[in-house]
Coordinates of C-alpha atoms in Angstrom, one line a residue:
X1 CA 248.9 122.3 43.9
X2 CA 245.9 124.8 46.5
X3 CA 244.3 122.2 48.7
X4 CA 244.9 121.7 52.3
X5 CA 247.7 119.2 51.3
X6 CA 249.6 122.0 49.4
X7 CA 249.3 124.5 52.3
X8 CA 250.9 122.2 54.5
X9 CA 253.7 121.8 52.1
X10 CA 254.0 125.4 51.6
X11 CA 254.2 125.8 55.4
X12 CA 256.8 123.3 56.0
X13 CA 259.2 124.5 53.2
X14 CA 260.0 127.7 55.9
X15 CA 261.7 130.5 55.7
X16 CA 265.5 128.9 55.5
X17 CA 268.3 131.3 54.7
X18 CA 266.4 134.6 55.5
X19 CA 268.3 137.5 57.2
X20 CA 267.2 138.6 60.6
X21 CA 265.1 142.3 61.0
X22 CA 268.3 143.8 62.2
X23 CA 270.5 142.9 59.1
X24 CA 267.5 144.1 56.8
X25 CA 267.4 147.4 58.5
X26 CA 270.9 148.0 58.0
X27 CA 270.4 147.4 54.1
X28 CA 267.2 149.6 53.9
X29 CA 269.0 152.3 56.2
X30 CA 271.6 152.7 52.9
X31 CA 268.5 154.1 51.0
X32 CA 266.8 157.6 51.3
X33 CA 264.7 157.7 54.3
X34 CA 265.7 154.2 55.0
X35 CA 263.2 152.9 52.3
X36 CA 264.6 151.1 49.5
X37 CA 261.4 150.6 47.5
X38 CA 261.6 151.9 44.1
X39 CA 259.5 154.9 43.3
X40 CA 256.6 154.2 41.0
X41 CA 254.5 156.7 39.0
X42 CA 250.8 155.3 39.4
X43 CA 249.9 153.0 42.3
X44 CA 246.3 151.8 43.5
X45 CA 245.3 150.3 46.8
X46 CA 244.4 146.7 47.4
X47 CA 243.0 145.1 50.5
X48 CA 244.6 141.9 51.7
X49 CA 244.9 139.6 54.7
X50 CA 247.5 141.5 56.3
X51 CA 246.1 145.2 55.7
X52 CA 246.1 147.6 52.7
X53 CA 249.1 148.2 50.4
X54 CA 249.6 150.4 47.5
X55 CA 251.2 148.7 44.7
X56 CA 251.9 149.6 41.0
X57 CA 249.1 149.8 38.4
X58 CA 251.4 148.1 35.9
X59 CA 254.5 146.6 37.9
X60 CA 257.9 146.1 35.8
X61 CA 259.6 143.6 38.3
X62 CA 257.6 141.0 39.9
X63 CA 259.0 138.6 42.5
X64 CA 256.7 135.6 43.4
X65 CA 257.4 133.9 46.7
X66 CA 254.9 131.0 45.8
X67 CA 255.8 127.9 43.5
X68 CA 252.1 127.6 42.7
X69 CA 249.8 130.5 42.0
X70 CA 252.1 133.3 41.9
X71 CA 254.6 131.6 39.7
X72 CA 251.9 130.3 37.2
X73 CA 249.9 133.1 36.9
X74 CA 252.4 135.5 36.4
X75 CA 253.7 133.2 33.4
X76 CA 250.3 132.6 32.1
X77 CA 249.5 136.4 31.9
X78 CA 253.1 137.6 30.6
X79 CA 253.7 139.6 33.8
X80 CA 257.2 140.9 34.1
X81 CA 258.3 138.1 36.6
X82 CA 262.1 138.5 37.4
X83 CA 262.4 135.6 40.0
X84 CA 260.2 133.4 41.7
X85 CA 260.2 130.3 43.9
X86 CA 259.8 127.3 41.6
X87 CA 258.6 123.4 42.1
X88 CA 260.6 120.7 43.7
X89 CA 262.0 118.1 41.4
X90 CA 263.3 117.8 38.1
X91 CA 260.8 120.4 36.4
X92 CA 260.8 123.5 38.5
X93 CA 258.8 125.2 36.0
X94 CA 256.0 122.9 34.4
X95 CA 256.0 122.4 30.6
X96 CA 252.5 123.7 30.2
X97 CA 253.6 127.2 31.1
X98 CA 255.3 129.8 29.0
X99 CA 258.9 129.8 29.5
X100 CA 260.0 132.7 31.6
X101 CA 261.8 135.8 30.1
X102 CA 265.6 135.9 29.9
X103 CA 267.1 136.7 32.9
X104 CA 264.6 134.9 35.3
X105 CA 265.7 133.8 38.7
X106 CA 264.7 130.6 40.2
X107 CA 264.4 131.1 44.0
X108 CA 264.1 127.3 44.7
X109 CA 261.8 125.9 46.8
X110 CA 262.8 127.7 49.8
X111 CA 262.7 131.6 50.3
X112 CA 265.8 133.7 49.4
X113 CA 267.4 135.9 51.7
X114 CA 266.1 139.2 52.3
X115 CA 269.5 140.5 51.0
X116 CA 268.8 138.7 48.0
X117 CA 265.6 140.3 47.5
X118 CA 266.9 143.6 47.7
X119 CA 269.5 143.1 45.0
X120 CA 266.5 142.0 42.6
X121 CA 265.0 145.3 43.0
X122 CA 261.3 144.2 42.7
X123 CA 258.7 146.9 42.5
X124 CA 256.1 144.2 43.6
X125 CA 256.2 141.0 45.7
X126 CA 253.3 138.6 46.1
X127 CA 253.0 135.0 47.4
X128 CA 250.8 132.9 49.6
X129 CA 250.1 134.2 53.2
X130 CA 252.0 131.4 54.8
X131 CA 254.8 132.2 52.9
X132 CA 254.8 136.2 53.7
X133 CA 252.8 136.5 57.0
X134 CA 256.1 136.3 59.4
X135 CA 258.1 138.5 57.6
X136 CA 255.6 140.9 56.1
X137 CA 257.2 144.1 57.4
X138 CA 260.6 143.4 56.1
X139 CA 259.5 142.3 52.8
X140 CA 257.3 145.5 52.6
X141 CA 260.3 147.5 53.3
X142 CA 261.9 146.0 50.0
X143 CA 258.9 146.0 48.0
X144 CA 255.2 146.6 48.2
X145 CA 254.0 143.2 49.2
X146 CA 250.4 141.4 48.5
X147 CA 249.8 138.2 50.3
X148 CA 246.8 136.1 49.3
X149 CA 244.8 133.1 50.1
X150 CA 245.3 130.1 48.0
X151 CA 242.4 128.0 46.6
X152 CA 240.9 125.4 49.2
X153 CA 238.3 125.3 52.1
X154 CA 235.6 126.4 50.0
X155 CA 237.4 128.9 47.8
X156 CA 237.7 127.6 43.9
X157 CA 241.1 127.9 42.2
X158 CA 239.4 130.2 39.6
X159 CA 238.8 132.8 42.2
X160 CA 242.2 132.4 43.5
X161 CA 243.9 132.9 40.1
X162 CA 241.9 135.8 38.8
X163 CA 242.7 137.5 42.3
X164 CA 246.5 137.2 41.4
X165 CA 246.1 138.1 37.9
X166 CA 244.3 141.3 39.1
X167 CA 247.3 142.0 41.3
X168 CA 249.6 142.0 38.4
X169 CA 247.2 144.2 36.5
X170 CA 246.4 141.5 34.0
X171 CA 242.6 140.5 35.0
X172 CA 241.5 140.9 31.4
X173 CA 243.9 138.3 30.3
X174 CA 242.9 136.1 33.1
X175 CA 239.3 136.6 32.4
X176 CA 239.7 135.6 29.0
X177 CA 241.8 132.4 29.5
X178 CA 239.1 131.4 32.3
X179 CA 236.4 131.7 29.5
X180 CA 238.5 129.6 27.2
X181 CA 238.8 126.9 29.7
X182 CA 235.1 126.7 30.5
X183 CA 234.5 126.2 26.7
X184 CA 236.9 123.6 26.4
X185 CA 235.5 121.9 29.6
X186 CA 232.0 121.9 28.0
X187 CA 233.6 120.7 24.9
X188 CA 235.3 117.4 26.5
X189 CA 232.0 116.6 28.5
X190 CA 230.1 116.7 25.5
X191 CA 232.7 114.6 23.3
X192 CA 232.8 111.8 26.6
X193 CA 228.9 112.3 27.8
X194 CA 228.3 108.5 27.1
X195 CA 231.5 107.3 28.7
X196 CA 231.2 109.6 31.8
X197 CA 227.6 108.7 32.1
X198 CA 228.3 104.9 32.4
X199 CA 231.7 104.9 34.5
X200 CA 232.8 106.2 37.8
X201 CA 236.6 107.7 38.1
X202 CA 238.7 107.2 41.0
X203 CA 241.6 109.9 41.4
X204 CA 244.4 108.6 43.5
X205 CA 247.8 109.7 44.9
X206 CA 250.8 107.8 46.2
X207 CA 252.9 108.8 48.8
X208 CA 255.8 107.3 50.5
X209 CA 253.4 106.3 53.2
X210 CA 250.3 105.5 51.7
X211 CA 247.7 105.6 49.0
X212 CA 245.0 108.3 49.1
X213 CA 241.8 109.0 47.4
X214 CA 241.9 112.6 46.5
X215 CA 238.8 114.5 46.9
X216 CA 237.3 118.3 47.6
X217 CA 239.5 121.4 46.5
X218 CA 242.2 119.7 45.3
X219 CA 243.0 121.1 41.9
X220 CA 242.8 117.6 40.0
X221 CA 239.8 117.0 41.9
X222 CA 238.1 120.1 40.8
X223 CA 239.1 119.6 37.1
X224 CA 237.1 116.3 37.0
X225 CA 234.1 118.1 38.7
X226 CA 234.2 120.8 36.1
X227 CA 233.6 118.3 33.5
X228 CA 231.0 116.4 35.0
X229 CA 232.9 113.2 36.0
X230 CA 231.1 110.6 38.5
X231 CA 233.4 109.9 41.4
X232 CA 233.5 106.4 42.8
X233 CA 231.3 106.1 45.9
X234 CA 234.5 105.5 47.9
X235 CA 235.8 108.9 47.5
X236 CA 233.3 110.3 49.9
X237 CA 234.1 107.8 52.4
X238 CA 234.2 109.3 55.8
X239 CA 237.6 109.7 57.6
X240 CA 240.7 111.2 56.5
X241 CA 240.5 114.9 55.5
X242 CA 238.6 116.9 53.2
X243 CA 241.0 116.5 50.6
X244 CA 241.9 112.9 50.8
X245 CA 241.0 109.5 52.2
X246 CA 244.1 107.4 53.1
X247 CA 244.2 103.5 51.8
X248 CA 246.5 101.1 53.6
X249 CA 247.5 98.0 51.6
X250 CA 244.6 95.7 53.0
X251 CA 241.9 98.2 52.2
X252 CA 242.8 98.7 48.5
X253 CA 239.7 96.7 48.0
X254 CA 237.5 99.7 48.6
X255 CA 238.5 100.8 45.1
X256 CA 236.4 98.1 43.3
X257 CA 233.6 100.4 42.9
X258 CA 235.7 102.8 40.3
X259 CA 235.3 101.8 36.6
X260 CA 238.3 103.8 36.1
X261 CA 241.6 104.6 37.9
X262 CA 243.7 107.8 37.7
X263 CA 246.5 108.2 39.7
X264 CA 249.5 110.5 40.4
X265 CA 252.8 109.4 42.3
X266 CA 254.1 111.8 44.5
X267 CA 257.8 112.5 45.3
X268 CA 259.7 109.9 46.6
X269 CA 256.8 107.4 46.5
X270 CA 258.0 105.1 43.5
X271 CA 258.7 102.2 46.1
X272 CA 255.2 102.7 47.9
X273 CA 253.7 102.5 44.4
X274 CA 255.1 99.3 43.3
X275 CA 254.3 97.9 46.6
X276 CA 250.7 98.8 46.0
X277 CA 250.2 97.8 42.4
X278 CA 252.1 94.5 42.9
X279 CA 249.6 93.7 45.6
X280 CA 247.1 90.6 44.4
X281 CA 244.0 93.1 46.0
X282 CA 245.1 95.8 43.2
X283 CA 245.7 93.4 40.4
X284 CA 242.1 92.1 40.7
X285 CA 240.5 95.4 40.9
X286 CA 237.7 95.8 37.9
X287 CA 239.3 98.7 36.6
X288 CA 243.0 97.4 36.8
X289 CA 241.4 94.0 34.8
X290 CA 239.5 95.9 32.5
X291 CA 242.6 98.2 31.5
X292 CA 241.2 101.4 32.6
X293 CA 243.8 102.5 34.7
X294 CA 246.3 105.6 33.8
X295 CA 249.4 107.5 35.5
X296 CA 248.7 111.2 35.4
X297 CA 251.2 113.9 35.1
X298 CA 251.6 115.4 38.7
X299 CA 253.0 118.8 37.6
X300 CA 249.6 119.6 36.3
X301 CA 247.0 117.2 38.4
X302 CA 248.5 117.9 41.7
X303 CA 250.9 120.8 41.5
X304 CA 248.7 122.7 38.8
X305 CA 247.4 126.2 39.8
X306 CA 246.6 128.0 36.5
X307 CA 244.5 127.7 33.6
X308 CA 247.4 126.4 31.6
X309 CA 247.3 123.5 33.9
X310 CA 243.7 122.9 33.7
X311 CA 243.9 122.7 30.2
X312 CA 246.7 120.5 30.2
X313 CA 244.7 118.0 32.4
X314 CA 241.8 118.2 30.0
X315 CA 244.1 117.3 27.0
X316 CA 245.6 114.4 29.3
X317 CA 242.3 113.1 30.3
X318 CA 240.9 113.2 26.8
X319 CA 243.8 111.6 25.4
X320 CA 243.8 108.7 28.1
X321 CA 239.9 108.2 27.8
X322 CA 240.2 107.8 23.9
X323 CA 242.8 105.2 24.6
X324 CA 240.7 103.2 27.4
X325 CA 238.3 100.1 26.8
X326 CA 234.6 101.7 26.2
X327 CA 232.6 98.9 27.5

């Protein structure tokens, strides 16, 4: 997921169910010196948006309070992830990722109670800044806690996932994975060079309220940019936000400048999708009439936040293009 929309989603999920600081104080008071953090043999100091923290050089019990970067990068590099927030919906852990180890606990889409975190006995807690900042002192009493800024506002996802991997002591694995992705992106660009030079591509997302042209730092949009996809001119229309431009039913015609339309359907947005795509304006769009319209996997293109997700996008994009009319 992330872009501005995803960051807003992370903020809205809130800290439901967290215990009060007073209750945590009672829990931590049971340990030696009032600190329940496990001792570690070797640590290193890292700087983050809320200060500096000494973290294990090789963490053994990682908890992620982030269903995007923290979850996906941890699984991708094989970190000892014992629990994490997971995605909403029917696929809490995307299929493009390695499966969590036995005993892994899903913390759902809302943060767990502090009492639950104490019981998990982590030696490292990582998470998006929006998730951690309000309870950083309480979380830090449980285990070394490091918040990070997700991608967006000019920061590429590649930089963000490498930072997370570094916290996990696995920057080498992440660098190798990123290198492999770049090689594959070049291959895809070369393989479809002629098609991409001739056709512009619109990337859309249906929400319960509206249709949006996705752009800017949104994960899926950056994947298209990585392989040199030419976006349709209406992508840069002024208005909306830096990550999307909203389209009402009466303005679907702006998509006439797209030779290819790729789209994802957000949660609870099936009705909006049917409403838009049954509209006569939609059915007469050049891309629709030419048969160059395809639905994408939202877990990769919208919630993606890892090299595994990026490669899944490349694979899906390649498969779709091979099946589309080339003229």
